[in-house]
Each structure stands twice: as C-alpha cells, then as structure tokens.
Coordinates of C-alpha atoms in Angstrom, one line a residue:
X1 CA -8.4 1.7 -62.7
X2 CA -6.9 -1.6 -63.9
X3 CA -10.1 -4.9 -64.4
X4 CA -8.5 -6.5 -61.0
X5 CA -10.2 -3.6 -59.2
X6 CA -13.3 -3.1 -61.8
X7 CA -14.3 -6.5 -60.3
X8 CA -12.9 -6.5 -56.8
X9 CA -15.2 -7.4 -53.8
X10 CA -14.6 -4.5 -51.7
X11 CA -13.8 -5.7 -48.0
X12 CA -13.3 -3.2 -45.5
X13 CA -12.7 -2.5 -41.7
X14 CA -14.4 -4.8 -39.2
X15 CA -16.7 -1.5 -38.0
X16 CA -17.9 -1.0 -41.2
X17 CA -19.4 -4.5 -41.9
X18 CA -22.9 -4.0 -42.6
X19 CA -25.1 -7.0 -42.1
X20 CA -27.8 -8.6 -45.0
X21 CA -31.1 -9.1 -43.6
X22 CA -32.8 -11.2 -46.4
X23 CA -36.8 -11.2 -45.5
X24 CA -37.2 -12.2 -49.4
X25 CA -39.0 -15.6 -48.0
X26 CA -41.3 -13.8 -45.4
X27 CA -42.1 -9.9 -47.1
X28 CA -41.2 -11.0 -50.6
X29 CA -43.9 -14.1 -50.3
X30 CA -46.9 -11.1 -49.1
X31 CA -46.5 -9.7 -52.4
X32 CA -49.7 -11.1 -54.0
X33 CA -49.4 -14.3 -56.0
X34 CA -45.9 -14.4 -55.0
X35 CA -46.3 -17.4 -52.3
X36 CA -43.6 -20.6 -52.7
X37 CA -44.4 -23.7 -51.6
X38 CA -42.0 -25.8 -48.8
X39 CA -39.9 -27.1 -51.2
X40 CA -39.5 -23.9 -53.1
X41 CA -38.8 -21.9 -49.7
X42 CA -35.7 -24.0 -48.9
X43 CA -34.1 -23.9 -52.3
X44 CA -34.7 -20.2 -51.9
X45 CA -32.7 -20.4 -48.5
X46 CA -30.0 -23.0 -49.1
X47 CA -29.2 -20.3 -52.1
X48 CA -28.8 -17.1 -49.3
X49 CA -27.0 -19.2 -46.6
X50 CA -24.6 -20.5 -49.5
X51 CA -24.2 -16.3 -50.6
X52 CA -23.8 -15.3 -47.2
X53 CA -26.7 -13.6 -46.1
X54 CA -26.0 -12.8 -42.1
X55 CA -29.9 -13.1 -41.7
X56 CA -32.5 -14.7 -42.9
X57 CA -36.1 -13.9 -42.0
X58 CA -38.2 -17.1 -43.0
X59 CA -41.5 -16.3 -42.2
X60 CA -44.1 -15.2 -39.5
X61 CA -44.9 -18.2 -37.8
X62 CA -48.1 -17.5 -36.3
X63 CA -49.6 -16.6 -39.7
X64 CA -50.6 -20.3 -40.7
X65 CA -49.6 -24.1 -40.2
X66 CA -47.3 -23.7 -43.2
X67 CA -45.5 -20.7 -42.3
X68 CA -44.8 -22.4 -39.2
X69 CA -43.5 -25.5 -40.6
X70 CA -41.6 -23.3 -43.5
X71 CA -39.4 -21.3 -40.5
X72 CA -38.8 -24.7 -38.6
X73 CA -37.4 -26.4 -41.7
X74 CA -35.4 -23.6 -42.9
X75 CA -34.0 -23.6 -38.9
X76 CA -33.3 -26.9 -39.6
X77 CA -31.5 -26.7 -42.7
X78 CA -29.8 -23.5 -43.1
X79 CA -26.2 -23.9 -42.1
X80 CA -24.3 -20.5 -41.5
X81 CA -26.7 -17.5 -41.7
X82 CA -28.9 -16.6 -38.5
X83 CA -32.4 -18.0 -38.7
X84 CA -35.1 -15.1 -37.5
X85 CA -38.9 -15.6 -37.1
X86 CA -41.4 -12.5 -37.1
X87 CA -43.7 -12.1 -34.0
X88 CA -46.3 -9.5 -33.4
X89 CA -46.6 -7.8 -29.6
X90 CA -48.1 -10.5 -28.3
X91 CA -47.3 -13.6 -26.3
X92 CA -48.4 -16.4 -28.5
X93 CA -47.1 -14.6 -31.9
X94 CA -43.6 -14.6 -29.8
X95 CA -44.2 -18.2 -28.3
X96 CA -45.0 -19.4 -32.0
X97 CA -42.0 -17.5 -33.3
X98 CA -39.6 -19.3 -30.3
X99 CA -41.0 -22.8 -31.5
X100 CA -39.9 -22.2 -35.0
X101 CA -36.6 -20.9 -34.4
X102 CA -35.6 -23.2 -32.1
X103 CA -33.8 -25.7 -34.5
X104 CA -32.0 -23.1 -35.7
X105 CA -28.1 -23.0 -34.9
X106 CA -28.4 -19.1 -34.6
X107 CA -32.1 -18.4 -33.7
X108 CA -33.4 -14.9 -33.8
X109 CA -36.8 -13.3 -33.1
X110 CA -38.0 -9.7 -34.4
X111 CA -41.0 -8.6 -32.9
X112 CA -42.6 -5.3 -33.8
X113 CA -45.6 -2.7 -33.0
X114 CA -46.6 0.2 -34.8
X115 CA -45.6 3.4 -33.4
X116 CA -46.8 5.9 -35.7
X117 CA -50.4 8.1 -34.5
X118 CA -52.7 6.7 -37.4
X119 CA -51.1 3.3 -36.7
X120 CA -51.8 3.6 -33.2
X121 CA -55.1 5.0 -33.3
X122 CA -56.6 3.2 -36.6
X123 CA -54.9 0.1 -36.5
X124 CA -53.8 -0.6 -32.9
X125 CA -56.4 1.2 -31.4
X126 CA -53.9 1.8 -28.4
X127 CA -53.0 4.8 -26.7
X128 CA -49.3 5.9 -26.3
X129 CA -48.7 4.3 -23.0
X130 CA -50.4 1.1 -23.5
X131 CA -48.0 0.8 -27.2
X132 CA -44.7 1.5 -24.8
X133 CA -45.7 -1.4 -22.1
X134 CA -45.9 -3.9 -25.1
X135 CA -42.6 -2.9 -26.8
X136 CA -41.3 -3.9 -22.9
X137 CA -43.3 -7.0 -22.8
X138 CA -42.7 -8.0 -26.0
X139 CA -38.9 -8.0 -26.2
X140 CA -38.6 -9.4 -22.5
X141 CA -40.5 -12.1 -23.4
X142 CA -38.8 -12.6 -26.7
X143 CA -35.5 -12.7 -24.5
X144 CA -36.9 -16.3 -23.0
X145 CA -36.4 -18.0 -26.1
X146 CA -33.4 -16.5 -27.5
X147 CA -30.6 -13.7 -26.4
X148 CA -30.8 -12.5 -30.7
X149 CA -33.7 -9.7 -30.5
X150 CA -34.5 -7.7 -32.4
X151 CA -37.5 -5.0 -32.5
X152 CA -39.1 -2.9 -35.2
X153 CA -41.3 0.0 -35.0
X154 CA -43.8 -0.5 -37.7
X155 CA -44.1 3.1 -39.8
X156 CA -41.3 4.5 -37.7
X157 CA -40.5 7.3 -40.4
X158 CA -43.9 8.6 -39.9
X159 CA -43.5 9.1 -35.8
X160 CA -43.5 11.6 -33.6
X161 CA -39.5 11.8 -33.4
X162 CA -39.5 12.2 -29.3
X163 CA -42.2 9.2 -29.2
X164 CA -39.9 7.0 -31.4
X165 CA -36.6 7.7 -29.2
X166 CA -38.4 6.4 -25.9
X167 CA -40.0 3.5 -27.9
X168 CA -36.0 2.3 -28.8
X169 CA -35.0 3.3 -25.6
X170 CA -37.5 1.0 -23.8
X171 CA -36.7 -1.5 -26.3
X172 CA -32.9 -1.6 -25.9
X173 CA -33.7 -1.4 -21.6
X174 CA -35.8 -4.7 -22.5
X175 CA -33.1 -6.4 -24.2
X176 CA -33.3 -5.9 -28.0
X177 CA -29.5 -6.1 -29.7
X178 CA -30.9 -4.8 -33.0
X179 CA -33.2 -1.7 -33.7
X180 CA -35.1 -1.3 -36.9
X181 CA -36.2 1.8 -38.0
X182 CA -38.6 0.5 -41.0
X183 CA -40.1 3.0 -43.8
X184 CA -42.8 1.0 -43.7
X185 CA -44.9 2.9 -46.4
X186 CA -42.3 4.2 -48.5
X187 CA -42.8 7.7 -47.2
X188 CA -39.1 9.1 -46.2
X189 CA -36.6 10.7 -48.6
X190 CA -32.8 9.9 -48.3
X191 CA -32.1 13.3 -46.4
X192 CA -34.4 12.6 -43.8
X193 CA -34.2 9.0 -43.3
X194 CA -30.2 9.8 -42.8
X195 CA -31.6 12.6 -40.1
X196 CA -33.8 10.1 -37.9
X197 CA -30.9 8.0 -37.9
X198 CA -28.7 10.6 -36.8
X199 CA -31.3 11.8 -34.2
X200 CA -31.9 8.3 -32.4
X201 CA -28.0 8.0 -32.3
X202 CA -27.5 11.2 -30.4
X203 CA -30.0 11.4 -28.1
X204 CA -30.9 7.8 -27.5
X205 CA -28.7 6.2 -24.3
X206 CA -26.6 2.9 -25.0
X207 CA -28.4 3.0 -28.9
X208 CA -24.3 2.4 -29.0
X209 CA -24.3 -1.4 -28.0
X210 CA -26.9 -2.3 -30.7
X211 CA -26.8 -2.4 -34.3
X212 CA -29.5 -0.3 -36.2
X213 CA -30.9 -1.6 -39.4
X214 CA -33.2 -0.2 -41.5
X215 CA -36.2 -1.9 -43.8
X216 CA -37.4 0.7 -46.4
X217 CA -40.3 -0.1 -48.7
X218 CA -40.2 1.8 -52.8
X219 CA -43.5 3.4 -53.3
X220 CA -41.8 6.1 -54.2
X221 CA -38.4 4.1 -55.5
X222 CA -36.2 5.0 -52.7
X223 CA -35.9 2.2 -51.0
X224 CA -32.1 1.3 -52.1
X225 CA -31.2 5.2 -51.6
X226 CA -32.9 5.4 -48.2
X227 CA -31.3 2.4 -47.1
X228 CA -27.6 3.8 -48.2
X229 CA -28.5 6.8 -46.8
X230 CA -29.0 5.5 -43.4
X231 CA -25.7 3.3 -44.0
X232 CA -23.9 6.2 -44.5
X233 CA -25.0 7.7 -40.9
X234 CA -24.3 4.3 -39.0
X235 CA -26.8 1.6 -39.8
X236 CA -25.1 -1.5 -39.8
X237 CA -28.1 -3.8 -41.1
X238 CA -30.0 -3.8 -44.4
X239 CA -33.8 -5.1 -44.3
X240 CA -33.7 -6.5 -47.8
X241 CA -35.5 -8.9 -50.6
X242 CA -33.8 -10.5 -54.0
X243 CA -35.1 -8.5 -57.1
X244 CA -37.2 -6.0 -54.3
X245 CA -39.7 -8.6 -54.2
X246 CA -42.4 -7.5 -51.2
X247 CA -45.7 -6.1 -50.8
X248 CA -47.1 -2.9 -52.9
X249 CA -44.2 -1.4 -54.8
X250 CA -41.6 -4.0 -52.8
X251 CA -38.3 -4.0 -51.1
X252 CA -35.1 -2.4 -50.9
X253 CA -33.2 -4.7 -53.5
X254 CA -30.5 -6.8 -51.6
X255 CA -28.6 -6.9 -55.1
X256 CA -28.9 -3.3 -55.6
X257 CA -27.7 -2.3 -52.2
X258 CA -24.5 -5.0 -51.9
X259 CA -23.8 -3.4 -55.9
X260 CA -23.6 -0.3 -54.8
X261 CA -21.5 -0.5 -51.9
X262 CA -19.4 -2.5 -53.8
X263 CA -18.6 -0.2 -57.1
X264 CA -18.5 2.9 -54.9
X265 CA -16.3 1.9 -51.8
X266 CA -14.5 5.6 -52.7
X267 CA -17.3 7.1 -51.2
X268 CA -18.5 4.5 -49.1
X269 CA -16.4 2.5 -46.9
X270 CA -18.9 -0.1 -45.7
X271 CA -19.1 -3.3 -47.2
X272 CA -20.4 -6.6 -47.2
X273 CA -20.2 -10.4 -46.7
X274 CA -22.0 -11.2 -49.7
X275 CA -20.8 -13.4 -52.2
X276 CA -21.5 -11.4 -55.5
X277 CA -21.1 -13.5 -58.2
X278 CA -24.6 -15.3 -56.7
X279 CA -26.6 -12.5 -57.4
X280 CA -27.9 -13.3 -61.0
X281 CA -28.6 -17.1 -60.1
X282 CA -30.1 -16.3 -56.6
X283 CA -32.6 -12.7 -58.5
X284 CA -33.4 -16.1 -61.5
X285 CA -34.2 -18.6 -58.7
X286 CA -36.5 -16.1 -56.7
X287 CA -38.5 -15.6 -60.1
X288 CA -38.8 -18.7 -60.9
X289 CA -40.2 -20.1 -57.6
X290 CA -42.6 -17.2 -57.5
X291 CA -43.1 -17.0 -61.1
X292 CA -42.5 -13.4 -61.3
X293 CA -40.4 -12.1 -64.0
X294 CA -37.5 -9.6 -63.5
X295 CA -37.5 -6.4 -65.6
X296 CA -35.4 -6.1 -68.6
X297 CA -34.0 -2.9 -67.1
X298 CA -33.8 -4.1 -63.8
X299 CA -30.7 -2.7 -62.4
X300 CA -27.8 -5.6 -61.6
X301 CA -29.7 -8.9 -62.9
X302 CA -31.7 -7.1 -65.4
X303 CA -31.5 -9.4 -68.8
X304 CA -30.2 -5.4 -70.2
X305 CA -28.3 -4.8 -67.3
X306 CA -25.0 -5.5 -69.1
X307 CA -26.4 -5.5 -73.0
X308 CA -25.3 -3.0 -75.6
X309 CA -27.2 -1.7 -78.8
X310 CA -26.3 1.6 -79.3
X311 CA -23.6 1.6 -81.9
X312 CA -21.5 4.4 -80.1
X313 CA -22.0 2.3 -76.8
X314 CA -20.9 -0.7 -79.0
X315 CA -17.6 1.7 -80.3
X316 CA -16.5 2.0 -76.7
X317 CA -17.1 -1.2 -75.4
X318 CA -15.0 -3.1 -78.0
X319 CA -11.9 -0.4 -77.2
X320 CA -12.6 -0.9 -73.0
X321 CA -15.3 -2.4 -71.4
X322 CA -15.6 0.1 -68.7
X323 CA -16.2 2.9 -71.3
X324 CA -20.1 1.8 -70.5
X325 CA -19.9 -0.3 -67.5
X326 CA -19.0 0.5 -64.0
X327 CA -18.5 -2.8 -63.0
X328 CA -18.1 -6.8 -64.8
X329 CA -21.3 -8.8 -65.4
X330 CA -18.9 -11.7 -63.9
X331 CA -18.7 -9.9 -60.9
X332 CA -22.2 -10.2 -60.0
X333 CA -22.6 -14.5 -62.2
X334 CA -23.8 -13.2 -65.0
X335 CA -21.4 -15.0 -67.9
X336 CA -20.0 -13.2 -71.1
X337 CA -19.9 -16.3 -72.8
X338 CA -20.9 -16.5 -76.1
X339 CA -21.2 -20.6 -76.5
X340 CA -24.1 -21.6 -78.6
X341 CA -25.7 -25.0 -77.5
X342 CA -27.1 -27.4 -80.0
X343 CA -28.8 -31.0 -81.0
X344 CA -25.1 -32.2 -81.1
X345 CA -24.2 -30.9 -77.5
X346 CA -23.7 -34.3 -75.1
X347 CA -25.0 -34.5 -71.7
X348 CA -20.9 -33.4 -70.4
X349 CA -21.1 -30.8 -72.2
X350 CA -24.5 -30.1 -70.6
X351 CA -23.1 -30.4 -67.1
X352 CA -20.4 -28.2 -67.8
X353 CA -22.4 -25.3 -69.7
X354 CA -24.9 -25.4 -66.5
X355 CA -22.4 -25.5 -63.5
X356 CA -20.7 -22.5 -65.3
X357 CA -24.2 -21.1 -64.1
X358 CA -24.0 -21.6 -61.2
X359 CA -26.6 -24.5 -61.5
X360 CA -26.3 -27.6 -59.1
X361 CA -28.9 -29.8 -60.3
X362 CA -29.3 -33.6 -58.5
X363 CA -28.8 -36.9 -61.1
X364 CA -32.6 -36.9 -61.8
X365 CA -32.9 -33.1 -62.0
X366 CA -30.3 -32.6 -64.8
X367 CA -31.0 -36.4 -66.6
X368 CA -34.7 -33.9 -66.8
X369 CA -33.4 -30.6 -67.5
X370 CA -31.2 -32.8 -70.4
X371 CA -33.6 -34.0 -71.8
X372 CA -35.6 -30.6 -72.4
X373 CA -32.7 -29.2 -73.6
X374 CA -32.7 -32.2 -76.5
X375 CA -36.3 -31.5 -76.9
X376 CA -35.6 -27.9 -77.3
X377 CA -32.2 -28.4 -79.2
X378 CA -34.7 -29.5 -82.1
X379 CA -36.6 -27.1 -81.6
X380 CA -34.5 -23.8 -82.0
X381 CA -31.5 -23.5 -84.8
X382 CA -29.3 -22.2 -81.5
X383 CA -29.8 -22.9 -77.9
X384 CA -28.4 -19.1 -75.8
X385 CA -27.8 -19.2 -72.5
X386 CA -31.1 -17.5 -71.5
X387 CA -33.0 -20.0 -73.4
X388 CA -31.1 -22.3 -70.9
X389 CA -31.5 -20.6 -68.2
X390 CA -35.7 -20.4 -68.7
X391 CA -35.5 -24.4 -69.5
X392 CA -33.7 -25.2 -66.2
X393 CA -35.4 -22.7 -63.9
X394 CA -38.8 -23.7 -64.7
X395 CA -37.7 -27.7 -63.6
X396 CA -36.5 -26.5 -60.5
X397 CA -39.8 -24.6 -59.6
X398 CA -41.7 -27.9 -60.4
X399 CA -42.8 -29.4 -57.1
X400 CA -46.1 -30.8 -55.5
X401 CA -47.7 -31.8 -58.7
X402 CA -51.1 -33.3 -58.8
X403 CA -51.7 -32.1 -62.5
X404 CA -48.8 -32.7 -65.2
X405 CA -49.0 -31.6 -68.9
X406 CA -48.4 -34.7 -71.3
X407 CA -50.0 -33.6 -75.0
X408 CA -51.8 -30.7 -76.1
X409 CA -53.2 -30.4 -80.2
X410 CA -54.7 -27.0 -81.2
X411 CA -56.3 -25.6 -84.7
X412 CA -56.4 -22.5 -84.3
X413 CA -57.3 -20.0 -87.5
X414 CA -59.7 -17.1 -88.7
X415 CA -62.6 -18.8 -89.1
X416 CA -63.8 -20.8 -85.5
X417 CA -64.3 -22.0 -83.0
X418 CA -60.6 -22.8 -82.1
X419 CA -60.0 -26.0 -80.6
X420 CA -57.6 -28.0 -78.3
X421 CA -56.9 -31.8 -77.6
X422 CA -55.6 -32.0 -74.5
X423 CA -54.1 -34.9 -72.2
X424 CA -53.1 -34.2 -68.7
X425 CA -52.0 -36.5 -65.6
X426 CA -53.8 -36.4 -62.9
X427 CA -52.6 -38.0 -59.8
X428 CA -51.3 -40.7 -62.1
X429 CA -53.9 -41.2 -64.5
X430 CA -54.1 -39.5 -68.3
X431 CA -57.2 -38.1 -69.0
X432 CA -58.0 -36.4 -72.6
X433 CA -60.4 -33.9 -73.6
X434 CA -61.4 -31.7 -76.9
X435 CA -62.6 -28.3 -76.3
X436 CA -63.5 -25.5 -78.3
X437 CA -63.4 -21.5 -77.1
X438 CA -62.7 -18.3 -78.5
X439 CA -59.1 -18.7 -79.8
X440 CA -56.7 -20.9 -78.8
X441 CA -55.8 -19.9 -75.6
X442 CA -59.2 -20.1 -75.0
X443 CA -59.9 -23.2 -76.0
X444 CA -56.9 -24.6 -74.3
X445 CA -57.5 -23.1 -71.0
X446 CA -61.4 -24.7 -71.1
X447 CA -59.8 -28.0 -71.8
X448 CA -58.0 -27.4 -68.5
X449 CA -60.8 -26.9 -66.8
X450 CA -62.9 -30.0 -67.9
X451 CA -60.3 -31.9 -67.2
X452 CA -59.4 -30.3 -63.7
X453 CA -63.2 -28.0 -63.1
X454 CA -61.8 -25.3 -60.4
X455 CA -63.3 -22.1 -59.1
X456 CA -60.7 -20.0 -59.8
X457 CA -60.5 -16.8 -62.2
X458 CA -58.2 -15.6 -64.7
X459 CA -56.4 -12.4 -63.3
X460 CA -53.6 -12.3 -66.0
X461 CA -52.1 -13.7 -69.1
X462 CA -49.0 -12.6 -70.1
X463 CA -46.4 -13.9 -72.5
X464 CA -43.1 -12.6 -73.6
X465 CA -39.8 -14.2 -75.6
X466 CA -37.4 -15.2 -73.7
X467 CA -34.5 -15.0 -76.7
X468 CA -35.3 -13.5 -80.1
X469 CA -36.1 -14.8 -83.0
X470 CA -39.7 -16.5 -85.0
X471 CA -38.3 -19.8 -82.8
X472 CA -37.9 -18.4 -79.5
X473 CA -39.1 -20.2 -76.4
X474 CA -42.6 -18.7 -75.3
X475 CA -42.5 -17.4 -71.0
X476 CA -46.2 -17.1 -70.2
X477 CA -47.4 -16.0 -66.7
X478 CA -50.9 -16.9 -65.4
X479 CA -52.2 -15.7 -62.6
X480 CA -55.8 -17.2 -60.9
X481 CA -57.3 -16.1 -58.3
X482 CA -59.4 -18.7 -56.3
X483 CA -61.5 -17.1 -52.7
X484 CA -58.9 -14.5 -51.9
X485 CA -55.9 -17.0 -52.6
X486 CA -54.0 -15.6 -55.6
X487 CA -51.1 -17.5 -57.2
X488 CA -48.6 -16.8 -60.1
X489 CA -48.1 -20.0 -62.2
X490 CA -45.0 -19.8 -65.3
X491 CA -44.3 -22.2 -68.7
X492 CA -41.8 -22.4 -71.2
X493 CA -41.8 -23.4 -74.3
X494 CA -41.2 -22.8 -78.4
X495 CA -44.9 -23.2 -78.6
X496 CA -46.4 -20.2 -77.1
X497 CA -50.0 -22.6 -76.6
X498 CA -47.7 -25.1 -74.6
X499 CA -46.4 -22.6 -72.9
X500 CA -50.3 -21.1 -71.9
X501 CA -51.5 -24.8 -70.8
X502 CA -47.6 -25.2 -68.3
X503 CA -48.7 -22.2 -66.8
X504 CA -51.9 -22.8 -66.1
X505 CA -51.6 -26.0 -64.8
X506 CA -48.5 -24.7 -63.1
X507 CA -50.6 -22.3 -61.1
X508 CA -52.8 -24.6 -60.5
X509 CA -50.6 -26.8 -58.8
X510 CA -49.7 -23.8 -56.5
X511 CA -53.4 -23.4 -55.7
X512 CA -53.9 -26.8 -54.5
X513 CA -50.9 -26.9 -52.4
X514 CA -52.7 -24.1 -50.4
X515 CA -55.8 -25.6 -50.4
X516 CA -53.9 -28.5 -48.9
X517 CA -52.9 -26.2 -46.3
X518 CA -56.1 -25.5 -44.9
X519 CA -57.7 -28.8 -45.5
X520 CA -54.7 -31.0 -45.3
X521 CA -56.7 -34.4 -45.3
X522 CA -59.4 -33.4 -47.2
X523 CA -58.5 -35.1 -50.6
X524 CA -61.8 -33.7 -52.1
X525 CA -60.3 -30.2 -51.6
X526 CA -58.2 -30.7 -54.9
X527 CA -61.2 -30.4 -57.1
X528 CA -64.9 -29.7 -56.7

C-alpha cells in the first residue's frame, strides 16, 4: 500500500453513498451543560455545511424561543447541506418546525413518536392504534410544509418487530422519504441491529424508494459499530454528532464512522461526502463552544490519536509510518508539523501557522488571537501547536459577554486565609474587589461572586495542561448549575488561577444568555 492510498478519500459507486446526518447542534446541545449560544450554533454550522454534511438537524423548534430562532438562522445561513427541524406527533411541534425551516434552501422536517410498549404505555400513554393514526397525521401534515420527511420511531430497537414494520409502512404510505430506525437507549448489539434492518427491508412494501438511516446512542459503546452494522445491510444515512456529543453516554461519532469507512473501503464499499481533513478542526470547535473537552484517547481527534511513546512503536514509525498507523493524521487536519512559535514570531507568520489550521479568523478576531499569542509567547519558552490551538479556540467561543476578566492578584500559601484582588468589566464598567476563602481558588471564585452575586452552584472544577511542562497553559472547566439550567464555562491560561476566574466568568456568561432567554427584557435578570 503506497502513502497516496494510506490517505486517499475513498469515493465509491453512486448506490453506495451514505448520507451524514449531523444532529450535533440539536442532540449534542441536550447533553447537560453542553448548550451554545446563537452565535456559537452558526459557527458550529457554517463548519459542517463547509465539510459537507448532507444534513443538518439544528434544533427542535418548539422547545423554546431560542431554539426556534437558532433553526431559522441556521436555514438562513447554511449554504449547501439540507436544513432539518425536529417535530414531535403533533400539529403545532410540526407547524413550529415548518416556520423554522422555511428559509432554508433545502428544508427538511423529522418528526417522531415512540413505538416501543413501555414508551407507549409510560410515556405516551397511547395504545397501539391511537400511536399508528399519529405516525399518519404526523407525516401528512409534515408533507404541507416541505416534500423532505422524514420519521423516526423513538426506541425502535426495543419494538415489537411486526408493530415496527406497519409503523414504517404507514409512514412511507404517508409520505416520509427517509426512515430512521433510532437505538434510542443504547440497547442493540451490531448483529441485531444489522437483523432489524434486514427484516424491515424484506418484508416492508416500497421500504425500497426511501433511504433508511439509523441514530444509535453508546450506553453500551456501540454506537459507531451499530451504525456500520446497519450500513453494511443497506442504510444509507448516519444519525450522527462531532466527538459523540449527545445525551447520557452520547452519539454515534460522525468522525469515527466517516474514519472508518474511509480506512476500510476493502471491506466496506460505502463511502462518503465528507471532507476529512475538517474533522480535527470541526471535533476542536464543538469543544470549545460547549466547553467540553475531548479525550486524550479519543479515537480520530484524540490529542493521542496519532502520538507515540513506546520506544518499539517509535522504532517502526521512524522506518514507515504505517508500521503503527492505519491512516495519516493529515488525512483527517491534524498537522505533523513540528514548528515552534515564539516572542520573535510576527503577526504573518501568525496568519500563516493558523490558516495551516484550518483557522479563518476575521481582522479583529486574529489582531485578538495575536495579541494572546504575544502575551503567551512571554509566557512559555516554546509556543506548540496545541498551545495554539487552546489560545485561539477559547477567542472564538467568546460571545455575549456582560462580564470580562481584566486583572486578578492572589497570595496564596500554607498559612491563610488565601486572598484574591480581582477587577472585572461589567457591562462596561471595572469594578474591583479583595476576597479571602479557603485557598485560592476559593478566594478567587468569592471575588466573582461579590462582584457579580448569582444563585448558581459549583458542580465541577476541573483543570488539566494543555502542553507539558512547569509553564504549560492551565484548561479549567467550570460547570454551575443555576434552577435546573446547567452550563459548562472553559479558560486558558499559564496561570492556572487565571485560568479558574476565565472559566467562571465564562460560564457565567453562558448562564445569563439563558436567562436572557426567558426574560429577554428583563435587565434585572442578569443579577439579583
């Protein structure tokens, strides 16, 4: 195998082309403190229209005002990828969903009911018949507002296999084009996802004229082999999120499944029209806006996935890369460049290092992200590419800021109480506090709150070094928790209690934007 095929994108015969469904901006934002704002959301889309993602699910309209405005937006702005809005059985969930879509130069509505007996009868509370006249309704009605329908039966792996082929057959009769046949709770194994599949194709009529896609969940992580497995039988869509992102255990992994049809198109002839070599910047773009790190071992984008310590993995990688790799970190963005960035790099430079990224950062954004990287460049005796990386992601995910760090001064020690001098912008004017707690995290965190006094509760502090080394920039990860509203706020920095008091006041800012969402011209709702 010469490195022109190591790295190919596989492209194979029009029958084979299996569809992305991206529902990272509407299952990926349910996982809990995972929610973007706006802004955040369209980045996140712009990114999977440019990578060609076929389909992109942008929210459930009905669910709020800002859902809503997110899947109208995105409609509006997404240029090549289908534009799909999630509906409920009913009328006005459907109506809600048809309003959203409609900007959308490929508008799409998936509607869904649960199918399975304890869906029915502990959720639903529906009998059998009464769930079969709503799949009907449902799609027909979805059919007024757009001729791209498609229908889901909720916890389809867990139903009655002759109920589920007349639910599909109804829906198809109603006019649904696509069929999902979601794991919703992570229940099937590949053998017997691949089985329903092959049992709805055999003895469901016309199941021929409509694409079946699947949308597996990894409680028990399978979702990436479930999903394969029903490729392999005929699906032609994948239900999928960037880095798994979703509720409970998450998604099937969009970069995991494109990966894998890609490296094994010996076995597996279906393929793709994603653009690989955006995976790494679109998995580093999801985490930032949602402030939830990726694994080290995380399979594709992984900061391991192509890193070598073992000195016999070491041997065979300096006599042939593919020794220990089945496929070339370029083919999925992820540079092998070695450059070291310093105080003495220039702003061209800058540009250059960034757009070999992938980065495409507006005047003001990178005259910004330049400027941290001087501060940084002082900072650190070398600048890596990850250290990058962590610097420019975390000016992206800025957005909607009432509250902005300016100074923070701690002394910190074994004997106390700790202290921290803090400043902070609020709305445009500097306030300053000192504050004393039990250490310095403590004591800068109550310095936030005298400054800013909130309801909200710690749920977790986490920190971790982004590069190594006694100089490496801090990640911390603070999660609050304010009347059922949780949110994920991240900061970078060298120093570990600047990075605390960026994350805190970055999830803080998250919080407000959806208190702003409920009480949208209530200024007093930023503060109490």
């Amino acid at each position: 195998m010469t490195e022109e095929t190591h790295n190919a994108q596989k492209i194979g015969a029009p029958e084979d082309r299996v569809l992305i469904f991206d529902t990272t901006l509407r299952d990926g934002e349910q996982s809990p403190g995972a929610s973007m704002t706006l802004g955040e959301k369209l980045r996140v889309a712009e990114m999977l229209d440019s990578m060609g993602v076929d389909v992109i699910e942008a929210g459930f309209p009905i669910a709020s005002n800002g859902d809503f405005e997110a899947v109208s937006e995105v409609s509006k702005l997404v240029k090549s990828a289908t534009v799909c809005g999630l509906a409920r059985a009913g009328a006005k969930d459907i109506d809600r969903a048809g309003a959203a879509v409609k900007h959308a130069k490929s508008p799409r509505i998936h509607t869904f009911i649960s199918t399975s007996p304890v869906h029915m009868k502990h959720k639903l509370q529906m009998q059998p018949e009464e769930v079969l006249e709503a799949i009907a309704f449902s799609v027909r009605h979805a059919r007024k507002y757009t001729d791209n329908v498609e229908w889901s039966a909720e916890d389809a792996t867990r139903t009655d296999r002759d109920f589920l082929c007349k639910s599909v057959e109804i829906a198809i009769k109603a006019g649904a084009n696509t069929i999902n046949i979601p794991d919703t709770v992570g229940y099937t194994l590949p053998q017997e996802y691949a089985e329903i599949i092959t049992m709805l194709r055999e003895k469901v009529p016309n199941i021929d004229k409509v694409i079946l896609s699947a949308h597996c969940h990894n409680d028990l992580g399978l979702a990436v082999a479930n999903s394969l497995a029903g490729v392999a039988v005929g699906l032609r869509q994948v239900e999928c999120t960037i880095n798994g992102l979703g509720e409970r255990a998450g998604n099937a992994a969009m970069e995991e499944i494109v990966m894998a049809l890609n490296v094994r198109h010996d076995l597996m002839p279906q393929w793709t029209g994603i653009d690989t070599t955006c995976l790494s910047r679109a998995s580093k773009l999801v985490s930032a806006v949602t402030a939830f790190p990726v694994q080290y071992n995380k399979a594709i984008v992984g900061q391991n996935a192509f890193a070598h310590e073992s000195g016999i993995h070491q041997d065979g990688m300096l006599k042939d890369n593919q020794t220990y790799e089945i496929m070339l970190p370029e083919s999925v963005g992820i540079s092998k460049s070695t450059l070291i960035m310093g105080k003495h790099s220039g702003r061209h430079a800058f540009r250059e290092k960034i757009h070999e990224m992938g980065y495409q950062l507006a005047d003001n954004e990178l005259q910004e992200a330049f400027f941290r990287f001087k501060e940084l460049a002082d900072k650190k005796k070398h600048v890596f590419d990850d250290d990058i990386i962590a610097l420019i992601d975390s000016e992206v995910a800025r957005g909607n800021e009432h509250i902005k760090f300016v100074s923070l001064q701690v002394i910190a020690g074994s004997k106390g109480p700790q202290e921290a001098k803090l400043e902070l912008d609020i709305d445009g004017e500097v306030k300053a506090v000192k504050s004393t707690g039990d250490g310095p995290v403590d004591a800068t965190f109550n310095a936030i709150k005298e400054l800013f006094p909130t309801r909200a509760h710690l749920q977790l502090y986490q920190v971790h070094a982004v590069t190594q080394g006694t100089d490496a920039q801090a990640e911390v990860s603070v999660r609050l928790e304010e009347d059922g509203k949780t949110v994920t706020g991240r900061g970078i920095d060298t120093d570990t209690m600047v990075a605390s008091a960026r994350a805190y006041i970055s999830a803080l800012n998250k919080l407000l934007v959806k208190r702003l969402r409920h009480a949208p011209d209530d200024i007093a709702a930023l503060q109490i």
